[in-house]
Tab-separated table of C-alpha atoms in Angstrom:
chain	number	residue	atom	x	y	z
A	8	MET	CA	31.305	-69.079	2.400
A	9	ASP	CA	31.771	-65.613	3.101
A	10	LYS	CA	28.586	-63.981	2.619
A	11	LYS	CA	30.897	-60.422	3.046
A	12	THR	CA	32.312	-60.392	0.113
A	13	ARG	CA	30.820	-60.973	-3.667
A	14	VAL	CA	32.006	-62.979	-5.654
A	15	ILE	CA	35.267	-61.608	-8.546
A	16	VAL	CA	34.333	-61.810	-12.322
A	17	PRO	CA	36.821	-62.419	-14.589
A	18	GLU	CA	37.881	-60.836	-16.914
A	19	GLN	CA	40.601	-60.626	-19.978
A	20	ASP	CA	43.896	-58.509	-18.567
A	21	PRO	CA	44.226	-54.550	-19.384
A	22	LYS	CA	47.335	-54.902	-21.769
A	23	GLU	CA	45.876	-57.386	-23.701
A	24	ARG	CA	42.580	-56.269	-23.522
A	25	ALA	CA	43.590	-52.756	-25.274
A	26	LYS	CA	44.094	-54.360	-27.435
A	27	ASN	CA	41.448	-56.153	-29.261
A	28	PHE	CA	37.286	-55.317	-28.904
A	29	ARG	CA	36.285	-58.417	-27.873
A	30	GLU	CA	34.352	-57.917	-24.216
A	31	VAL	CA	36.617	-56.725	-20.805
A	32	CYS	CA	34.078	-58.685	-18.762
A	33	LEU	CA	33.730	-62.871	-19.173
A	34	GLY	CA	30.929	-63.463	-17.029
A	35	TYR	CA	31.038	-65.865	-14.329
A	36	ASN	CA	29.740	-69.307	-15.238
A	37	GLU	CA	28.040	-71.114	-13.652
A	38	LYS	CA	29.427	-72.617	-10.502
A	39	GLU	CA	30.818	-68.544	-9.389
A	40	ALA	CA	27.130	-67.176	-10.274
A	41	LYS	CA	26.000	-69.938	-7.665
A	42	GLU	CA	28.703	-69.295	-5.063
A	43	GLU	CA	27.314	-65.733	-5.828
A	44	ALA	CA	23.861	-65.679	-5.518
A	45	GLU	CA	23.892	-67.999	-2.345
A	46	ARG	CA	24.665	-64.550	-0.520
A	47	CYS	CA	21.285	-62.902	-1.547
A	48	LEU	CA	19.084	-62.303	1.431
A	49	ASN	CA	15.731	-62.808	-0.012
A	50	CYS	CA	14.608	-59.670	2.138
A	51	LYS	CA	10.579	-59.248	2.512
A	52	VAL	CA	10.996	-56.315	1.325
A	53	PRO	CA	13.575	-55.676	-1.339
A	54	GLN	CA	15.362	-51.689	-1.468
A	55	CYS	CA	16.992	-53.802	-4.344
A	56	ARG	CA	13.323	-54.118	-6.731
A	57	ARG	CA	12.631	-50.182	-5.964
A	58	GLY	CA	15.979	-49.585	-6.955
A	59	CYS	CA	15.289	-51.076	-10.184
A	60	PRO	CA	13.746	-48.697	-12.977
A	61	VAL	CA	11.639	-51.258	-14.912
A	62	SER	CA	10.919	-53.270	-11.207
A	63	ILE	CA	12.589	-56.469	-12.483
A	64	ASN	CA	11.518	-59.300	-9.505
A	65	ILE	CA	15.748	-59.232	-8.723
A	66	PRO	CA	15.555	-62.079	-5.747
A	67	GLY	CA	12.993	-64.222	-7.276
A	68	PHE	CA	15.785	-64.941	-10.751
A	69	ILE	CA	17.919	-64.786	-7.740
A	70	GLU	CA	17.098	-67.257	-5.595
A	71	GLU	CA	15.874	-69.690	-9.355
A	72	ILE	CA	19.491	-69.427	-10.421
A	73	LYS	CA	20.544	-69.803	-6.068
A	74	ASN	CA	18.300	-73.170	-6.995
A	75	GLY	CA	20.458	-74.166	-10.170
A	76	ASP	CA	16.992	-73.201	-12.172
A	77	TYR	CA	18.336	-71.117	-15.199
A	78	LYS	CA	15.537	-71.730	-17.147
A	79	LYS	CA	12.879	-70.581	-14.866
A	80	ALA	CA	14.667	-67.674	-13.692
A	81	TYR	CA	15.007	-65.991	-17.089
A	82	GLU	CA	11.521	-66.399	-17.457
A	83	ILE	CA	11.166	-64.118	-14.388
A	84	LEU	CA	13.631	-61.413	-16.052
A	85	SER	CA	11.460	-62.223	-19.190
A	86	ILE	CA	7.925	-60.621	-17.396
A	87	ASP	CA	9.816	-57.511	-16.891
A	88	THR	CA	12.439	-56.693	-19.356
A	89	ASN	CA	13.195	-56.809	-23.294
A	90	LEU	CA	17.048	-56.423	-22.767
A	91	PRO	CA	18.204	-58.615	-20.000
A	92	ALA	CA	20.552	-58.853	-21.455
A	93	ILE	CA	22.288	-55.843	-22.370
A	94	CYS	CA	20.941	-54.193	-18.875
A	95	GLY	CA	23.206	-56.851	-16.976
A	96	ARG	CA	25.539	-55.061	-18.720
A	97	VAL	CA	25.413	-51.297	-19.730
A	98	CYS	CA	23.132	-50.563	-16.553
A	99	PRO	CA	24.243	-48.446	-13.450
A	100	GLN	CA	23.618	-50.814	-10.830
A	101	GLU	CA	25.588	-49.227	-8.394
A	102	THR	CA	23.469	-46.165	-8.627
A	103	GLN	CA	19.520	-49.334	-8.755
A	104	CYS	CA	19.875	-51.698	-7.804
A	105	GLU	CA	22.861	-52.622	-5.766
A	106	GLY	CA	23.205	-49.113	-4.189
A	107	LYS	CA	20.027	-50.188	-2.237
A	108	CYS	CA	20.402	-53.880	-1.960
A	109	ILE	CA	21.354	-54.108	2.634
A	110	LEU	CA	24.623	-56.470	2.554
A	111	GLY	CA	25.804	-52.857	0.756
A	112	LEU	CA	25.296	-51.374	4.008
A	113	LYS	CA	27.950	-53.446	5.410
A	114	SER	CA	30.150	-55.555	3.124
A	115	GLU	CA	29.396	-55.625	-1.042
A	116	PRO	CA	26.120	-55.432	-2.597
A	117	ILE	CA	24.619	-58.926	-4.677
A	118	ALA	CA	26.711	-58.464	-7.964
A	119	ILE	CA	22.995	-58.007	-9.595
A	120	GLY	CA	23.870	-56.809	-13.284
A	121	LYS	CA	26.605	-60.478	-12.891
A	122	LEU	CA	24.122	-62.121	-12.152
A	123	GLU	CA	20.868	-60.882	-14.726
A	124	ARG	CA	23.778	-60.998	-17.554
A	125	PHE	CA	24.424	-64.522	-16.469
A	126	ALA	CA	20.296	-65.847	-16.368
A	127	SER	CA	20.458	-63.994	-20.269
A	128	ASP	CA	23.739	-65.193	-21.351
A	129	TYR	CA	22.752	-68.816	-20.382
A	130	ALA	CA	19.484	-68.547	-21.500
A	131	ARG	CA	20.972	-67.496	-25.317
A	132	GLU	CA	23.149	-70.276	-25.089
A	133	HIS	CA	20.954	-72.849	-24.374
A	134	ASN	CA	18.445	-72.002	-26.308
A	135	ILE	CA	16.210	-71.289	-24.494
A	136	ASP	CA	12.775	-69.018	-24.987
A	137	VAL	CA	9.557	-67.067	-23.586
A	138	GLU	CA	6.679	-67.524	-25.615
A	139	PRO	CA	4.235	-65.236	-24.261
A	140	LYS	CA	0.664	-66.485	-25.474
A	141	ILE	CA	-0.526	-63.373	-27.296
A	142	GLU	CA	-4.512	-62.310	-28.428
A	143	LYS	CA	-4.396	-60.713	-31.042
A	144	ARG	CA	-6.312	-57.451	-31.224
A	145	GLY	CA	-5.021	-55.793	-34.594
A	146	ILE	CA	-4.915	-52.247	-33.522
A	147	LYS	CA	-1.849	-51.108	-35.435
A	148	VAL	CA	0.879	-48.955	-33.125
A	149	ALA	CA	4.198	-47.157	-35.253
A	150	VAL	CA	7.576	-46.830	-33.431
A	151	ILE	CA	9.763	-44.438	-33.727
A	152	GLY	CA	13.110	-45.521	-32.921
A	153	SER	CA	14.695	-48.629	-32.139
A	154	GLY	CA	16.658	-48.152	-28.865
A	155	PRO	CA	16.188	-48.812	-25.690
A	156	ALA	CA	12.944	-47.369	-26.097
A	157	GLY	CA	11.143	-48.516	-28.775
A	158	LEU	CA	12.144	-52.081	-28.459
A	159	THR	CA	10.996	-52.144	-25.065
A	160	CYS	CA	7.176	-49.642	-25.959
A	161	ALA	CA	7.239	-52.467	-28.915
A	162	GLY	CA	7.574	-55.664	-26.863
A	163	ASP	CA	5.220	-54.605	-24.170
A	164	LEU	CA	2.434	-53.705	-26.967
A	165	ALA	CA	3.280	-57.527	-28.704
A	166	LYS	CA	3.007	-59.260	-26.095
A	167	LYS	CA	-0.329	-57.059	-25.123
A	168	GLY	CA	-1.626	-57.909	-28.802
A	169	TYR	CA	-0.974	-55.126	-31.070
A	170	ASP	CA	0.515	-54.805	-34.225
A	171	VAL	CA	3.503	-52.882	-33.567
A	172	THR	CA	5.647	-51.406	-36.959
A	173	ILE	CA	9.691	-49.396	-35.672
A	174	PHE	CA	9.936	-46.257	-37.812
A	175	GLU	CA	14.016	-47.172	-37.720
A	176	ALA	CA	16.236	-43.775	-39.645
A	177	LEU	CA	19.556	-45.624	-39.695
A	178	HIS	CA	19.706	-49.504	-41.808
A	179	LYS	CA	20.109	-51.089	-38.632
A	180	ALA	CA	18.433	-51.595	-35.353
A	181	GLY	CA	19.515	-51.291	-31.909
A	182	GLY	CA	19.700	-47.074	-31.716
A	183	VAL	CA	22.856	-46.169	-29.534
A	184	LEU	CA	23.085	-50.486	-28.486
A	185	THR	CA	24.517	-50.983	-31.445
A	186	TYR	CA	25.913	-47.151	-33.119
A	187	GLY	CA	26.977	-45.925	-29.879
A	188	ILE	CA	27.688	-48.162	-26.508
A	189	PRO	CA	31.029	-50.302	-27.933
A	190	GLU	CA	31.731	-54.036	-28.547
A	191	PHE	CA	34.302	-55.018	-26.403
A	192	ARG	CA	31.182	-53.699	-23.267
A	193	LEU	CA	28.071	-55.284	-25.319
A	194	PRO	CA	28.950	-57.832	-28.186
A	195	LYS	CA	26.604	-56.726	-31.312
A	196	ASP	CA	26.717	-60.153	-32.783
A	197	THR	CA	26.036	-62.272	-29.145
A	198	VAL	CA	23.692	-60.091	-27.056
A	199	VAL	CA	22.109	-57.409	-28.902
A	200	ASN	CA	21.150	-58.198	-31.744
A	201	SER	CA	19.626	-62.472	-30.427
A	202	GLU	CA	17.211	-59.086	-27.995
A	203	ILE	CA	16.143	-57.217	-30.798
A	204	ALA	CA	15.380	-60.945	-32.810
A	205	LYS	CA	13.320	-61.341	-29.690
A	206	ILE	CA	11.511	-58.346	-30.150
A	207	LYS	CA	10.640	-59.566	-33.370
A	208	LYS	CA	10.423	-63.153	-32.636
A	209	LEU	CA	6.953	-61.302	-30.714
A	210	GLY	CA	5.603	-60.345	-34.146
A	211	VAL	CA	7.053	-56.015	-34.506
A	212	LYS	CA	8.103	-54.706	-37.553
A	213	PHE	CA	10.461	-52.855	-38.829
A	214	GLU	CA	11.702	-51.074	-41.346
A	215	TYR	CA	14.811	-49.410	-41.812
A	216	ASN	CA	16.368	-45.557	-43.119
A	217	VAL	CA	12.754	-43.631	-42.427
A	218	ILE	CA	13.570	-40.781	-41.508
A	219	ILE	CA	10.063	-39.537	-39.206
A	220	GLY	CA	9.621	-35.627	-40.732
A	221	LYS	CA	11.081	-35.678	-43.655
A	222	THR	CA	10.071	-39.823	-45.685
A	223	ILE	CA	7.155	-39.234	-44.556
A	224	THR	CA	5.510	-37.229	-41.172
A	225	ILE	CA	2.881	-38.360	-38.474
A	226	ASP	CA	0.457	-37.286	-39.367
A	227	GLN	CA	1.364	-39.163	-42.659
A	228	LEU	CA	0.995	-42.254	-40.412
A	229	ILE	CA	-2.047	-41.831	-38.253
A	230	LYS	CA	-4.461	-40.653	-41.333
A	231	GLU	CA	-3.396	-42.694	-44.883
A	232	GLU	CA	-1.436	-45.679	-42.638
A	233	ASN	CA	-3.993	-46.100	-39.875
A	234	PHE	CA	-2.318	-46.365	-36.560
A	235	LYS	CA	-3.909	-45.895	-34.313
A	236	ALA	CA	-1.350	-44.321	-32.154
A	237	VAL	CA	2.373	-43.110	-31.433
A	238	PHE	CA	4.946	-44.163	-29.545
A	239	ILE	CA	8.004	-41.346	-30.292
A	240	GLY	CA	11.877	-42.866	-29.109
A	241	SER	CA	14.045	-41.827	-31.429
A	242	GLY	CA	16.260	-40.532	-28.660
A	243	ALA	CA	18.866	-37.343	-28.591
A	244	GLY	CA	20.963	-36.639	-31.814
A	245	ASN	CA	22.905	-33.919	-32.046
A	246	PRO	CA	25.951	-33.515	-30.890
A	247	ARG	CA	27.324	-31.140	-28.039
A	248	PHE	CA	30.300	-29.103	-28.489
A	249	MET	CA	32.396	-25.711	-25.403
A	250	GLY	CA	32.468	-22.752	-29.058
A	251	ILE	CA	36.833	-22.305	-28.352
A	252	PRO	CA	38.440	-21.263	-31.785
A	253	GLY	CA	39.539	-24.885	-33.339
A	254	GLU	CA	36.693	-26.557	-33.597
A	255	ASP	CA	35.455	-26.971	-37.008
A	256	LEU	CA	39.550	-27.918	-38.401
A	257	ASN	CA	39.523	-31.648	-39.196
A	258	ASN	CA	40.109	-33.806	-37.122
A	259	VAL	CA	37.592	-32.798	-34.334
A	260	PHE	CA	35.337	-35.053	-33.599
A	261	SER	CA	32.407	-35.196	-31.904
A	262	ALA	CA	31.843	-38.945	-30.019
A	263	ASN	CA	28.778	-39.323	-31.541
A	264	GLU	CA	30.646	-39.088	-34.888
A	265	PHE	CA	33.947	-41.377	-33.930
A	266	LEU	CA	31.100	-44.576	-32.100
A	267	THR	CA	29.317	-44.808	-35.179
A	268	ARG	CA	31.980	-44.877	-37.808
A	269	SER	CA	33.269	-46.894	-35.616
A	270	ASN	CA	30.910	-48.982	-34.830
A	271	LEU	CA	28.258	-49.158	-38.105
A	272	MET	CA	31.228	-49.629	-39.661
A	273	LYS	CA	33.204	-52.425	-38.408
A	274	ALA	CA	36.208	-50.632	-37.042
A	275	PRO	CA	36.740	-53.477	-34.743
A	276	LEU	CA	37.758	-55.844	-37.923
A	277	GLU	CA	41.512	-55.731	-38.728
A	278	ASN	CA	40.985	-56.698	-42.844
A	279	TYR	CA	37.738	-54.223	-42.564
A	280	ASP	CA	38.025	-50.877	-44.287
A	281	THR	CA	37.501	-48.845	-42.381
A	282	PRO	CA	36.250	-44.731	-43.246
A	283	ILE	CA	37.697	-43.596	-39.473
A	284	TYR	CA	40.170	-41.383	-38.571
A	285	VAL	CA	42.453	-41.900	-36.087
A	286	GLY	CA	45.250	-39.742	-34.817
A	287	LYS	CA	48.441	-41.009	-32.674
A	288	LYS	CA	47.654	-38.627	-29.705
A	289	VAL	CA	43.717	-38.592	-29.207
A	290	ALA	CA	42.637	-35.393	-26.341
A	291	VAL	CA	38.288	-36.114	-25.636
A	292	ILE	CA	36.726	-33.934	-23.994
A	293	GLY	CA	34.221	-34.568	-20.793
A	294	GLY	CA	33.745	-38.045	-18.299
A	295	GLY	CA	30.662	-39.347	-18.832
A	296	ASN	CA	30.286	-42.731	-20.444
A	297	VAL	CA	30.437	-40.953	-23.513
A	298	ALA	CA	34.415	-40.378	-23.689
A	299	MET	CA	35.406	-43.462	-21.567
A	300	ASP	CA	33.406	-44.869	-24.180
A	301	ALA	CA	35.157	-42.623	-27.211
A	302	ALA	CA	38.950	-43.266	-25.237
A	303	ARG	CA	38.800	-46.803	-24.831
A	304	THR	CA	37.633	-47.186	-28.789
A	305	ALA	CA	39.755	-44.808	-29.584
A	306	LEU	CA	43.215	-46.639	-27.772
A	307	ARG	CA	42.714	-49.851	-29.147
A	308	LEU	CA	42.377	-48.512	-32.618
A	309	GLY	CA	46.181	-47.525	-32.429
A	310	ALA	CA	46.105	-43.892	-30.371
A	311	LYS	CA	47.628	-41.983	-27.051
A	312	THR	CA	44.515	-41.204	-25.312
A	313	THR	CA	43.705	-38.733	-22.981
A	314	ILE	CA	40.567	-37.632	-21.292
A	315	VAL	CA	40.720	-33.818	-20.472
A	316	TYR	CA	37.821	-32.953	-18.159
A	317	ARG	CA	37.175	-29.505	-15.945
A	318	ARG	CA	36.354	-31.272	-12.372
A	319	SER	CA	38.370	-33.978	-10.104
A	320	GLU	CA	38.440	-37.705	-10.169
A	321	ALA	CA	35.773	-37.506	-7.573
A	322	GLU	CA	33.033	-35.450	-9.564
A	323	LEU	CA	33.022	-38.130	-12.228
A	324	PRO	CA	30.258	-38.699	-14.090
A	325	ALA	CA	30.972	-42.374	-15.251
A	326	ARG	CA	30.047	-44.890	-13.839
A	327	ARG	CA	33.830	-46.550	-11.659
A	328	GLU	CA	33.195	-49.261	-13.189
A	329	GLU	CA	34.254	-47.842	-16.624
A	330	ILE	CA	36.708	-45.544	-14.672
A	331	HIS	CA	38.314	-47.849	-13.136
A	332	HIS	CA	39.350	-50.519	-16.326
A	333	ALA	CA	40.348	-47.025	-18.712
A	334	MET	CA	42.591	-46.005	-15.717
A	335	GLU	CA	43.761	-49.669	-16.896
A	336	GLU	CA	44.194	-49.983	-19.340
A	337	GLY	CA	46.473	-46.824	-19.896
A	338	ILE	CA	44.856	-44.131	-20.571
A	339	GLU	CA	46.078	-40.749	-19.140
A	340	PHE	CA	44.031	-38.157	-16.916
A	341	LYS	CA	43.953	-34.322	-17.171
A	342	MET	CA	41.792	-33.729	-14.208
A	343	LEU	CA	40.614	-30.249	-13.688
A	344	THR	CA	41.750	-28.869	-17.143
A	345	ASN	CA	39.702	-27.074	-19.464
A	346	PRO	CA	40.236	-27.197	-23.513
A	347	ILE	CA	40.244	-22.932	-24.543
A	348	LYS	CA	41.929	-23.429	-27.635
A	349	ILE	CA	43.253	-26.465	-30.347
A	350	LEU	CA	45.397	-25.293	-33.118
A	351	SER	CA	46.565	-26.544	-36.539
A	352	ASP	CA	49.068	-26.457	-39.161
A	353	ASP	CA	48.561	-23.949	-42.160
A	354	ASN	CA	46.377	-27.443	-43.514
A	355	GLY	CA	44.252	-26.765	-40.920
A	356	ASN	CA	44.613	-30.622	-38.955
A	357	VAL	CA	45.175	-30.034	-35.413
A	358	THR	CA	48.847	-30.132	-33.404
A	359	GLY	CA	47.359	-29.714	-30.303
A	360	MET	CA	45.766	-28.143	-27.682
A	361	THR	CA	45.673	-25.667	-25.594
A	362	CYS	CA	44.172	-25.954	-22.243
A	363	VAL	CA	43.810	-23.572	-18.655
A	364	LYS	CA	44.261	-25.748	-15.121
A	365	MET	CA	40.532	-25.188	-12.626
A	366	GLU	CA	40.226	-26.143	-9.434
A	367	LEU	CA	36.438	-26.688	-7.774
A	368	GLY	CA	34.652	-23.180	-6.525
A	369	GLU	CA	30.977	-22.784	-5.608
A	370	PRO	CA	28.274	-25.625	-6.086
A	371	ASP	CA	26.399	-24.653	-9.159
A	372	GLU	CA	22.824	-25.724	-9.664
A	373	SER	CA	23.692	-29.882	-10.540
A	374	GLY	CA	24.587	-29.970	-6.761
A	375	ARG	CA	28.510	-30.382	-7.734
A	376	ARG	CA	30.987	-27.916	-7.374
A	377	LYS	CA	31.916	-25.018	-9.808
A	378	PRO	CA	35.028	-25.304	-12.021
A	379	VAL	CA	36.917	-22.234	-12.114
A	380	GLN	CA	40.123	-21.032	-14.253
A	381	ILE	CA	43.446	-20.068	-12.918
A	382	LYS	CA	44.413	-17.638	-13.928
A	383	GLY	CA	47.730	-17.375	-15.876
A	384	SER	CA	47.504	-21.678	-15.809
A	385	GLU	CA	47.637	-22.011	-19.649
A	386	PHE	CA	49.927	-24.903	-21.286
A	387	ASP	CA	49.298	-26.719	-24.729
A	388	LEU	CA	48.782	-30.172	-24.805
A	389	ASP	CA	50.594	-32.375	-27.783
A	390	VAL	CA	47.773	-33.825	-30.093
A	391	ASP	CA	46.577	-34.379	-33.238
A	392	MET	CA	43.404	-35.054	-32.659
A	393	VAL	CA	39.821	-34.107	-30.535
A	394	ILE	CA	36.807	-36.261	-29.381
A	395	MET	CA	34.281	-33.733	-27.961
A	396	ALA	CA	32.045	-35.708	-25.256
A	397	LEU	CA	29.473	-33.599	-23.847
A	398	GLY	CA	26.165	-34.938	-24.578
A	399	THR	CA	24.308	-34.728	-26.918
A	400	THR	CA	20.584	-31.827	-27.574
A	401	GLN	CA	17.327	-33.234	-29.253
A	402	VAL	CA	17.283	-33.699	-33.324
A	403	ASP	CA	13.521	-31.078	-33.799
A	404	VAL	CA	12.290	-32.701	-37.133
A	405	ILE	CA	9.583	-34.698	-35.260
A	406	ALA	CA	8.705	-31.848	-33.430
A	407	LYS	CA	9.138	-29.776	-36.669
A	408	SER	CA	6.923	-31.701	-38.869
A	409	THR	CA	3.926	-32.721	-36.565
A	410	PRO	CA	1.753	-29.835	-35.114
A	411	GLY	CA	0.304	-29.380	-31.684
A	412	LEU	CA	3.126	-31.504	-30.330
A	413	GLU	CA	5.007	-29.582	-27.849
A	414	VAL	CA	8.444	-28.846	-27.239
A	415	ASN	CA	9.868	-26.972	-23.729
A	416	SER	CA	12.873	-24.195	-24.141
A	417	ARG	CA	15.512	-27.367	-24.279
A	418	ASN	CA	13.777	-29.082	-27.862
A	419	CYS	CA	12.231	-31.810	-25.156
A	420	ILE	CA	8.842	-32.575	-26.199
A	421	VAL	CA	6.677	-32.579	-23.504
A	422	VAL	CA	4.345	-35.721	-21.873
A	423	ASP	CA	2.333	-36.552	-18.752
A	424	ASP	CA	4.984	-38.326	-16.071
A	425	VAL	CA	2.872	-41.329	-15.797
A	426	THR	CA	1.393	-41.976	-19.121
A	427	ALA	CA	3.921	-40.800	-21.708
A	428	GLN	CA	1.110	-38.812	-23.455
A	429	THR	CA	1.871	-36.080	-25.037
A	430	SER	CA	-0.316	-32.324	-26.208
A	431	ARG	CA	-2.095	-34.713	-28.600
A	432	LYS	CA	-3.699	-37.460	-27.818
A	433	GLU	CA	-2.877	-40.485	-30.309
A	434	ILE	CA	1.645	-39.258	-29.718
A	435	PHE	CA	2.193	-40.835	-26.698
A	436	ALA	CA	6.971	-39.742	-26.496
A	437	GLY	CA	9.682	-41.314	-23.491
A	438	GLY	CA	13.478	-41.329	-23.354
A	439	ASP	CA	16.558	-38.964	-24.623
A	440	VAL	CA	13.406	-37.098	-26.074
A	441	THR	CA	11.740	-36.488	-23.671
A	442	SER	CA	14.460	-35.859	-20.762
A	443	GLY	CA	17.193	-35.216	-22.696
A	444	ALA	CA	20.477	-37.837	-23.144
A	445	SER	CA	19.835	-40.031	-19.834
A	446	THR	CA	20.615	-43.675	-19.544
A	447	VAL	CA	19.514	-47.190	-21.402
A	448	ILE	CA	17.570	-48.504	-18.490
A	449	LEU	CA	15.658	-44.692	-18.109
A	450	ALA	CA	15.239	-45.048	-21.787
A	451	MET	CA	13.536	-48.435	-20.933
A	452	GLU	CA	11.086	-46.903	-18.049
A	453	ALA	CA	10.109	-44.860	-20.276
A	454	GLY	CA	9.633	-46.551	-23.327
A	455	LYS	CA	7.420	-49.266	-19.984
A	456	LYS	CA	5.554	-46.006	-18.937
A	457	ALA	CA	4.852	-45.563	-22.708
A	458	ALA	CA	3.907	-48.633	-23.784
A	459	LYS	CA	1.033	-48.456	-20.551
A	460	GLY	CA	-0.851	-44.958	-21.983
A	461	ILE	CA	-1.158	-46.109	-24.545
A	462	ASP	CA	-2.738	-49.640	-23.724
A	463	GLU	CA	-5.109	-48.021	-21.663
A	464	TYR	CA	-5.456	-44.981	-24.146
A	465	LEU	CA	-6.706	-47.326	-27.350
A	466	SER	CA	-8.688	-50.279	-24.463
A	467	ASN	CA	-10.335	-46.754	-23.829
A	468	ASN	CA	-11.082	-45.584	-27.535
A	469	PHE	CA	-10.463	-49.030	-29.679
A	470	ASN	CA	-12.326	-51.662	-28.289
């Protein structure tokens, strides 16, 4: 066997998948997974593990796949992560664990993410469960938000014996996993709901339709409900816009709204009446993973879709895999292009978008070359719907309703880097609410850090 080349992962044909919401990547079968696992060098000092934000024992679980003991592989995964089937699908492995793989220096790195997915899917399909021994401690902890940070924190605390309740603003658990990432990247029934069910099996309780700061405050949870610690993992939910003329027109959406409607209101189901508008020619502004998700969703709902990005292809912040898939599916990319005005008819409906061409100048504060407008390069783009995928900012209702909770100039909650403790000793926070919009795995890392900090705080004060 050639150890330099990774085993190819089967995928849906691009022309077919562009018309459906079934998962793009089909995953390894047992034979393919074992062949890929056999490429692993089982390094004595595994750099891959150092590249994993939640420090999964990567060589350990891959070795068990190599041995054909998939149950053991899943057990090893479950020690460090509560959401392995999700991580295996949406983590940016190419810049983390796989990016550190020694094989990648001279050939292709091990397909760590796809092997993690395989072990997790195998466990689900064969009803393999890991049930840790839990000694109940009778101490209540509240977790705000059921996204990756909240689920991770709650799962880790439940394993330590705490009585954990998650408070979720929406009617379904999962946060961005449920309402943000499309079905073709992350199936809800088979994957997300199964992972959440495992958290519930640990004894974690869920309260839905509860907006902390409006329905109930953190101080009420502490004083009236007897929660001894609180973790805030509510994410960053306010969409950013460009501030250009025409953004208040009909048929201009944020990617947040578009993807939430699509996911929670079952747009992928052909016979389901979903209140979501999709134009015939859609422009998506932005170049991150959310932009790719929005563009590929609009494409599947029947639109001719164009991604408009002000830098070059090399600077696209989205995962290479997602960019590759989008291009394969026929989405057009207009690079070094920036909108300056959205056009409309007399009824306020979008009829087009005026753009300018850009060129790259000197690097900005992020280290990327700053795009500069080319004079006299204006042109109109024929579109009837615009989706803004420019990131998110903080929702400050929690901070405003919680006296003594320190926030910075970006409305992010300030926490200790090691313990995730806020300016109030009984309140902890992590994920997008402390860092701004980030990735699923970094939110999970924050959740793990906070669980450890909460355990130390409670052990020192309530034993």
